[in-house]
Short mmCIF file of C-alpha atoms (C1' of nucleotides) in Angstrom, two decimals:
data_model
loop_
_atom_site.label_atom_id
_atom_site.label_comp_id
_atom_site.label_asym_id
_atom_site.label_seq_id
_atom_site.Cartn_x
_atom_site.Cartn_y
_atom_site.Cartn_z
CA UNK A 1047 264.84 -109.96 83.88
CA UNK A 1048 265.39 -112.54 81.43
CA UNK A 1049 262.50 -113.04 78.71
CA UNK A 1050 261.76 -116.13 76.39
CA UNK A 1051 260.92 -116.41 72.49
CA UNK A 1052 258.42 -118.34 71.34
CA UNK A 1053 261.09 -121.13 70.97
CA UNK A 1054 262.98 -120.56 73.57
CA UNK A 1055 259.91 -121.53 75.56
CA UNK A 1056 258.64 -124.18 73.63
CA UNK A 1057 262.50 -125.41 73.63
CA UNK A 1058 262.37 -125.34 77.74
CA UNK A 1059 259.18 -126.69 78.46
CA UNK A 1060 259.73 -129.27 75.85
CA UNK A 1061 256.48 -128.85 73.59
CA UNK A 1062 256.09 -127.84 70.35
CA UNK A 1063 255.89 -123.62 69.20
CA UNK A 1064 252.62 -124.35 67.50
CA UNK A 1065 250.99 -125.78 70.63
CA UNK A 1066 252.43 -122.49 72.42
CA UNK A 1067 250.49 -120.35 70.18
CA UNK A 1068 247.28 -122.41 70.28
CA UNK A 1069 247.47 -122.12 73.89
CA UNK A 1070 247.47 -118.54 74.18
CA UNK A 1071 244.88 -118.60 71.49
CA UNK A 1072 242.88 -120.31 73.59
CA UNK A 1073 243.44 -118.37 76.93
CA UNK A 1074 245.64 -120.94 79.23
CA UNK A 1075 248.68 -118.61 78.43
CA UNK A 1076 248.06 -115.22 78.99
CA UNK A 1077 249.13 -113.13 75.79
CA UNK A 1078 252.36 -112.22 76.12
CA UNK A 1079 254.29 -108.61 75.40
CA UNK A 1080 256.10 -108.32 72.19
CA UNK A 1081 259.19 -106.36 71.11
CA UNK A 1082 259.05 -103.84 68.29
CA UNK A 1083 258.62 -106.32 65.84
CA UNK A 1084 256.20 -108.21 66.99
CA UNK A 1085 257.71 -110.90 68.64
CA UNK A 1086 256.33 -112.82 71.38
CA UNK A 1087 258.02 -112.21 75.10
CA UNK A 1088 257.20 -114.60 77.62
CA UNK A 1089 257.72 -113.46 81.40
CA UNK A 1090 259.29 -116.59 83.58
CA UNK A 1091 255.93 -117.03 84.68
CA UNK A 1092 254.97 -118.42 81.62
CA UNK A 1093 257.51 -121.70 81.64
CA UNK A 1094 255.81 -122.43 85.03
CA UNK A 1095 252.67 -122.30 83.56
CA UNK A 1096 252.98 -124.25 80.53
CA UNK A 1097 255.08 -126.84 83.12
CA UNK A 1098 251.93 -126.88 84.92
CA UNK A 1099 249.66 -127.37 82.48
CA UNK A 1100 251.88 -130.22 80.73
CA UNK A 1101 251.48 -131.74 84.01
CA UNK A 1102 248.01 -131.88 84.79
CA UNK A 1103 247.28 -132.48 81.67
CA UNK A 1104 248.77 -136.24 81.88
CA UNK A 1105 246.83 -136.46 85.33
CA UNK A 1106 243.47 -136.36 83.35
CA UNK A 1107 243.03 -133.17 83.52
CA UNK A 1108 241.45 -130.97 80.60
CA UNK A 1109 242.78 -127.84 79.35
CA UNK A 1110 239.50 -126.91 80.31
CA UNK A 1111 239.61 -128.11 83.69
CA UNK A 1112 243.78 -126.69 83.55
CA UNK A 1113 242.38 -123.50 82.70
CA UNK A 1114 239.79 -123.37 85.81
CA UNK A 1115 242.87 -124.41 87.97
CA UNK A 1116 244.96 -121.66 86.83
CA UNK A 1117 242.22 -119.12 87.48
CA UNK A 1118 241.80 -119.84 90.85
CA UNK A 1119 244.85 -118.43 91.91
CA UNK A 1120 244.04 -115.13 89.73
CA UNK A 1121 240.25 -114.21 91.16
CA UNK A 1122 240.15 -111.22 93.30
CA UNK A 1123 240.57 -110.86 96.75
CA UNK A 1124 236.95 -110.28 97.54
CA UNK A 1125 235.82 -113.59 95.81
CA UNK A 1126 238.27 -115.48 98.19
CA UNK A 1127 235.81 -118.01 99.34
CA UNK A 1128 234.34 -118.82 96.00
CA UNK A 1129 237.99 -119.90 95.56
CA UNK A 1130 237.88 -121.86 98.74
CA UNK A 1131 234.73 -123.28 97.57
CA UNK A 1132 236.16 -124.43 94.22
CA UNK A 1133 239.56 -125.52 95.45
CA UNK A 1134 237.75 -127.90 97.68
CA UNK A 1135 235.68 -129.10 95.12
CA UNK A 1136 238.81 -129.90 93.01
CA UNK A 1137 240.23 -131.47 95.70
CA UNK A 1138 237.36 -134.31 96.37
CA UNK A 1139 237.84 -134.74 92.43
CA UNK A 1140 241.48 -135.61 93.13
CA UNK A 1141 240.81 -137.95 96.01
CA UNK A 1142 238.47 -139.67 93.93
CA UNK A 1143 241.05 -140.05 91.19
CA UNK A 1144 243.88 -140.83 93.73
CA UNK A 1145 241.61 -143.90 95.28
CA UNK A 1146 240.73 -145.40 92.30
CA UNK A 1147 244.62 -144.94 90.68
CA UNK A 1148 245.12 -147.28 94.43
CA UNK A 1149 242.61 -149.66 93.28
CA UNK A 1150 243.85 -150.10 90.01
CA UNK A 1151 247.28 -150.71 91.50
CA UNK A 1152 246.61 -153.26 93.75
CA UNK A 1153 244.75 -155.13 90.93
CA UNK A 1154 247.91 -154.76 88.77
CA UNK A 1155 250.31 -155.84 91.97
CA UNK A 1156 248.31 -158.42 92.07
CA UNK A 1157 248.09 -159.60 88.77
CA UNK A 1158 251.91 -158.96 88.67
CA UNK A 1159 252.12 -161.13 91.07
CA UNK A 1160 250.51 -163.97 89.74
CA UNK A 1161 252.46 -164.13 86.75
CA UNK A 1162 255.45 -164.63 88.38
CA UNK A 1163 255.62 -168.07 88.38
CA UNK A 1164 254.45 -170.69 85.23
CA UNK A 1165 250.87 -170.64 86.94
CA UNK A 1166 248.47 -169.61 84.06
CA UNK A 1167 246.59 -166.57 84.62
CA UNK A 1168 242.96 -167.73 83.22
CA UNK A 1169 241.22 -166.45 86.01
CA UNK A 1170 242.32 -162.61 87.35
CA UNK A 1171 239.55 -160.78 88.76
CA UNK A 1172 241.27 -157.40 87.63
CA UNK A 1173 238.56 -156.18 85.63
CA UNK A 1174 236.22 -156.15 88.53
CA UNK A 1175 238.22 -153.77 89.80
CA UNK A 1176 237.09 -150.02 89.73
CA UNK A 1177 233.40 -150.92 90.08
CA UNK A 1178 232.35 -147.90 92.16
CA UNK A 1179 230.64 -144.99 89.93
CA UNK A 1180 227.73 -145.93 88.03
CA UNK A 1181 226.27 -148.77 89.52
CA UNK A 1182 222.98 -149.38 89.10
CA UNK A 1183 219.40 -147.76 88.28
CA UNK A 1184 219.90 -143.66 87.58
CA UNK B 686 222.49 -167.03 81.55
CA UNK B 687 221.13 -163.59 80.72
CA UNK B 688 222.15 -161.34 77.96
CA UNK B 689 222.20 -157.91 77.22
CA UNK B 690 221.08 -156.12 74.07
CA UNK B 691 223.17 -153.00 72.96
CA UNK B 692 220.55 -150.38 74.11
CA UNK B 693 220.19 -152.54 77.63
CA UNK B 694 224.13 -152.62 78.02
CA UNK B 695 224.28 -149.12 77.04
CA UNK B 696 221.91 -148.33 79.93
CA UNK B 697 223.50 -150.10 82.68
CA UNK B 698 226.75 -148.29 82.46
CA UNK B 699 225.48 -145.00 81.31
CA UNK B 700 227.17 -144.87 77.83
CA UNK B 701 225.87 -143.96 74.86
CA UNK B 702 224.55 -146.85 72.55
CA UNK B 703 226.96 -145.45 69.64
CA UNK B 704 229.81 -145.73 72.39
CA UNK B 705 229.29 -149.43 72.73
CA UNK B 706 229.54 -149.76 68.77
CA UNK B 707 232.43 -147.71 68.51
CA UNK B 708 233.90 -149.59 71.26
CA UNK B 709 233.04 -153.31 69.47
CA UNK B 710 234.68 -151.33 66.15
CA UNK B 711 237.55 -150.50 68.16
CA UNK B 712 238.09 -153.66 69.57
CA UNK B 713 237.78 -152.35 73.11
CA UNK B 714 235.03 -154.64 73.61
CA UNK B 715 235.30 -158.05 71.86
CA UNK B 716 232.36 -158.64 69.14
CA UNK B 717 229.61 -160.57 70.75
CA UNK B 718 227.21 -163.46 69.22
CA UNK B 719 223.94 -162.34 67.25
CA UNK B 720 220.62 -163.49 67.45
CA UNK B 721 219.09 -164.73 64.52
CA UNK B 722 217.57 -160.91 63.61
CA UNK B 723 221.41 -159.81 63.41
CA UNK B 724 221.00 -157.94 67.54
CA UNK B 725 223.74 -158.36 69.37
CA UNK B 726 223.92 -160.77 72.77
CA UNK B 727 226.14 -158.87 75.24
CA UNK B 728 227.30 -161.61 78.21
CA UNK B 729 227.69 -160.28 81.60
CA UNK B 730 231.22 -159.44 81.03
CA UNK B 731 230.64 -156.91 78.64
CA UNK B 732 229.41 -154.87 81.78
CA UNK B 733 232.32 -155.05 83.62
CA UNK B 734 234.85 -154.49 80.88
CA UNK B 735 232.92 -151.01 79.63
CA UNK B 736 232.56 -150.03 82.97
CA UNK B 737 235.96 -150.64 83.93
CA UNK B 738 237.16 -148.78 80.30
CA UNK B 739 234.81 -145.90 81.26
CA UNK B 740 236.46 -145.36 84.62
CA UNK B 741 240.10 -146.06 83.77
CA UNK B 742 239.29 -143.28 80.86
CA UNK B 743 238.47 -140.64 83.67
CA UNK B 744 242.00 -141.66 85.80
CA UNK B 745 243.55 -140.37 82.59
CA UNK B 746 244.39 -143.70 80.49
CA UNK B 747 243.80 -143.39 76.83
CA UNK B 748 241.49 -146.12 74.95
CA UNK B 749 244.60 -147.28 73.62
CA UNK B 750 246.07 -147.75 77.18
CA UNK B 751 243.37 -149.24 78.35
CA UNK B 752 242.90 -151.98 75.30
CA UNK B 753 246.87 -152.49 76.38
CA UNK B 754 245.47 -152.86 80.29
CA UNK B 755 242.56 -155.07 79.10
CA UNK B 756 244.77 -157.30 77.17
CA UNK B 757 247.47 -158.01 80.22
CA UNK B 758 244.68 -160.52 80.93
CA UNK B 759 243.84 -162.32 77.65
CA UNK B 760 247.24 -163.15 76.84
CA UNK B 761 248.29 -167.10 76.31
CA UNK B 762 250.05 -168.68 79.61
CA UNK B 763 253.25 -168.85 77.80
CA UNK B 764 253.67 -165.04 78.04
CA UNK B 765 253.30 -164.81 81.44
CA UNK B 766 256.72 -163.04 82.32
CA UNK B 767 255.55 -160.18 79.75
CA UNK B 768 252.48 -159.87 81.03
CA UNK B 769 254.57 -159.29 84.79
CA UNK B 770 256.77 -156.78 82.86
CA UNK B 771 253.65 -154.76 81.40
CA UNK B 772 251.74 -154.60 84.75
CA UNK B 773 254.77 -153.24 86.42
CA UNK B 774 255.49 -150.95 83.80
CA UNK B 775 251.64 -149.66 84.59
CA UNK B 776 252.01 -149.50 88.42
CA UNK B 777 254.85 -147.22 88.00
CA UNK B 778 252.75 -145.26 86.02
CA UNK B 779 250.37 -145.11 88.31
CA UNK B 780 252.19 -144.37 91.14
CA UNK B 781 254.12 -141.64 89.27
CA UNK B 782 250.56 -140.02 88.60
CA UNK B 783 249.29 -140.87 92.40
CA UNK B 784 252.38 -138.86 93.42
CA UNK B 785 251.70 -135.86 91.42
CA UNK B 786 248.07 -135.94 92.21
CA UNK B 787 248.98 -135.62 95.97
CA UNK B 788 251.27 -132.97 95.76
CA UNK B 789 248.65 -130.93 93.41
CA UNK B 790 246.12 -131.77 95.98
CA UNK B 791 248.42 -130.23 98.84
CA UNK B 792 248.86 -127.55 96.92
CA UNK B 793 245.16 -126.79 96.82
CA UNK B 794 244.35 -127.55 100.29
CA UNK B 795 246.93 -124.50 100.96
CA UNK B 796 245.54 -122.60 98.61
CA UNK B 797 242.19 -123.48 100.16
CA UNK B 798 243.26 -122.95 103.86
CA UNK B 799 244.64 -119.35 102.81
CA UNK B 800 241.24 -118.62 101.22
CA UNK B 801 239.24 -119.37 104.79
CA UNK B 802 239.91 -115.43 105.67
CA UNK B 803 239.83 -112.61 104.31
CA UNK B 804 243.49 -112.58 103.43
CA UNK B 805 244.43 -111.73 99.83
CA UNK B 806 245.67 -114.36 98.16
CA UNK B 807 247.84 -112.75 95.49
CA UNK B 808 251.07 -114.75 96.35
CA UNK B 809 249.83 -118.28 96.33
CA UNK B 810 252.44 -120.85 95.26
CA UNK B 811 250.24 -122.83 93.44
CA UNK B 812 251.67 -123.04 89.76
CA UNK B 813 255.12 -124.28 91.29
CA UNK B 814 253.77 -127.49 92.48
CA UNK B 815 254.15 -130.26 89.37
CA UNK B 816 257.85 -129.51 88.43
CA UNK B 817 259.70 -132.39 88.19
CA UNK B 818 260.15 -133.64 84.43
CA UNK B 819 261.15 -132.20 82.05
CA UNK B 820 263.02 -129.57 83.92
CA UNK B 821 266.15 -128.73 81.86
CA UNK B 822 268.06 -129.78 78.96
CA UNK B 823 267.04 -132.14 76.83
"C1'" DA C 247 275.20 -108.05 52.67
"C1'" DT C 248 273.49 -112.39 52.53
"C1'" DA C 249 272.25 -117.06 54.15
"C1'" DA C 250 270.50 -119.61 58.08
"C1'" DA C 251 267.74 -119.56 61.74
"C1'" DC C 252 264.05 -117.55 63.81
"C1'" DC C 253 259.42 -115.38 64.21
"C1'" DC C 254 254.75 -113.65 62.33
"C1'" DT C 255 249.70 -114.71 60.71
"C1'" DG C 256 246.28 -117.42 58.78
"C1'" DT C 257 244.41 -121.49 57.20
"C1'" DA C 258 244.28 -126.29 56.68
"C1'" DC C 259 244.88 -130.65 58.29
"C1'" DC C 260 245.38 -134.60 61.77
"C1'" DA C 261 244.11 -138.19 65.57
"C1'" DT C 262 241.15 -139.39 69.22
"C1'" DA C 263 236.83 -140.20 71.05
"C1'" DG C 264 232.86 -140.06 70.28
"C1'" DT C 265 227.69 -138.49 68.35
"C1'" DA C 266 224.10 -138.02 64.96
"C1'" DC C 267 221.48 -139.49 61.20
"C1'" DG C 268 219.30 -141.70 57.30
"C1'" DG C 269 217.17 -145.67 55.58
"C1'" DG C 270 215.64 -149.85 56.78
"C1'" DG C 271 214.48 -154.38 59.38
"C1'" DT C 272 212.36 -156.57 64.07
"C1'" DC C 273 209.51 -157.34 68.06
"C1'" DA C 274 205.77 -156.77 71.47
"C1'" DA C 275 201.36 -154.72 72.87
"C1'" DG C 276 197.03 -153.14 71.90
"C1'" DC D 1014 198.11 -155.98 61.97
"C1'" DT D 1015 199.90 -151.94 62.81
"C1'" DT D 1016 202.35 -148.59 65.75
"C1'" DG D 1017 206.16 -147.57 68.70
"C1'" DA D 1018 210.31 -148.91 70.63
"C1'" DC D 1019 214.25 -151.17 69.54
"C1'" DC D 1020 218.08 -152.71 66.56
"C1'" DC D 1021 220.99 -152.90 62.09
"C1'" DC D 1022 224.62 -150.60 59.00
"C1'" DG D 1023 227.09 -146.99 56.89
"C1'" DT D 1024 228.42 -142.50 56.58
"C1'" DA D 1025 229.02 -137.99 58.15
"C1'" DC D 1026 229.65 -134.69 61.58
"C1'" DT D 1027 231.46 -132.82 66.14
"C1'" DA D 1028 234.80 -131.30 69.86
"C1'" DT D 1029 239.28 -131.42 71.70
"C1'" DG D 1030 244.02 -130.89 71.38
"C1'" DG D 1031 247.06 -130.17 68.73
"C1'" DT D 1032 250.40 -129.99 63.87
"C1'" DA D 1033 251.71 -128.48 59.51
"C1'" DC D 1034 252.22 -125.50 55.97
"C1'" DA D 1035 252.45 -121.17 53.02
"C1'" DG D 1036 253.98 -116.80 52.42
"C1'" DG D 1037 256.28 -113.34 54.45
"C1'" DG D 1038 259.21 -110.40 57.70
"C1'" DT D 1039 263.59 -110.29 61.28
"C1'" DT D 1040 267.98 -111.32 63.44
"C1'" DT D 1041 272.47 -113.07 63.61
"C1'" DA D 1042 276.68 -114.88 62.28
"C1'" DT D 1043 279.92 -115.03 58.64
#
DNA sequence: ATAAACCCTGTACCATAGTACGGGGTCAAG
DNA sequence: CTTGACCCCGTACTATGGTACAGGGTTTAT
């Protein structure tokens, strides 16, 4: 099947060549095969990769955090419920993030709101908002 | 009312004391009063509003975002329909990133549910989730 | 067969978001 | 009245996530 350049990937994915090497340099793209002169060629794997990692990277995620993602999928079979273990633990992290993006929102609706009409906005409690973590005494 | 000094502000919200400075530099938090030795007064609000930075940072907003986010507030009654326009421009980018956070987290619960036994897990469809933009041609 | 477009490596540089540090003043308790 | 904890400023350094060359080969279309 089909293989990609360099370019060609960077081209697809919509990121720049440089940022292509730099992530294989730093392990979140697996290093690819090259042809007899030493030219990169990336599987179709690798566009769904770097797609993926584009994409969690605007959720907040690392490329640290990316790169334990990706792995998870790689372990072997025998340390399947490590996986489990971390998958779940990835998954509170995301419900956390997911209610407090809901928080947020409401306090923007509500703002939003507000403005609608010529009342002045002085007083919006929208920074209260997103008070949870890190309340009091450690 | 009481105020805070830096290194008492610092240790409410569980920053660094250099964070709050950089911050006041920065302009994510507004420069507060001084005593007569030069320390600076932090009012109440400065609580909130580095709290509420530090929190919006882990969702995956950028200091510059959130100075943007912070300022929806502080603006001048006349510009009341922008301020409308700029939340709503936020909640859709918060719901876009609510969205994508619930489909990565289905994604893991699958890849979690697979992982109970002692199945191998070598075909998980895990990368594929997160595909919508930037899909083809620019 | 030659120019344009592409790829290689290595190194340097950039922005963002802090963190650390030196040298010095301030305040509170013993 | 001094010692330790706290604060000031300025500057420098760090990590992360890229970007940008320079100097050199390769491929492709004319």
């Amino acid at each position: 099947m089909k293989s990609y350049t360099i370019g060609e990937l960077a081209k697809e994915v919509g990121v720049n060549m440089e940022t292509v090497r730099y992530y294989e340099r730093t392990g979140l793209l697996p290093k690819p095969p090259r042809n007899d002169s030493g030219y990169r060629q990336f599987p179709e794997e690798a566009v769904v990769r770097l797609r993926f990692t584009k994409n969690a990277q605007r959720l907040g995620f690392s490329l640290r955090e990316i790169r334990e993602l990706l792995s998870l999928r790689l372990i072997p079979d025998s340390a399947c419920l490590d996986v489990k273990e971390k998958a779940e633990v990835k998954i509170a992290e995301i419900d956390k993030k997911i209610g407090e993006l809901k928080t947020l929102r409401e306090a923007l609706k509500e703002l939003s709101a507000r403005c609608t009409r010529v009342t002045p906005i002085n007083e919006c409690h929208f920074l209260e908002v997103l008070q949870d973590s890190r309340g009091g005494e450690p």
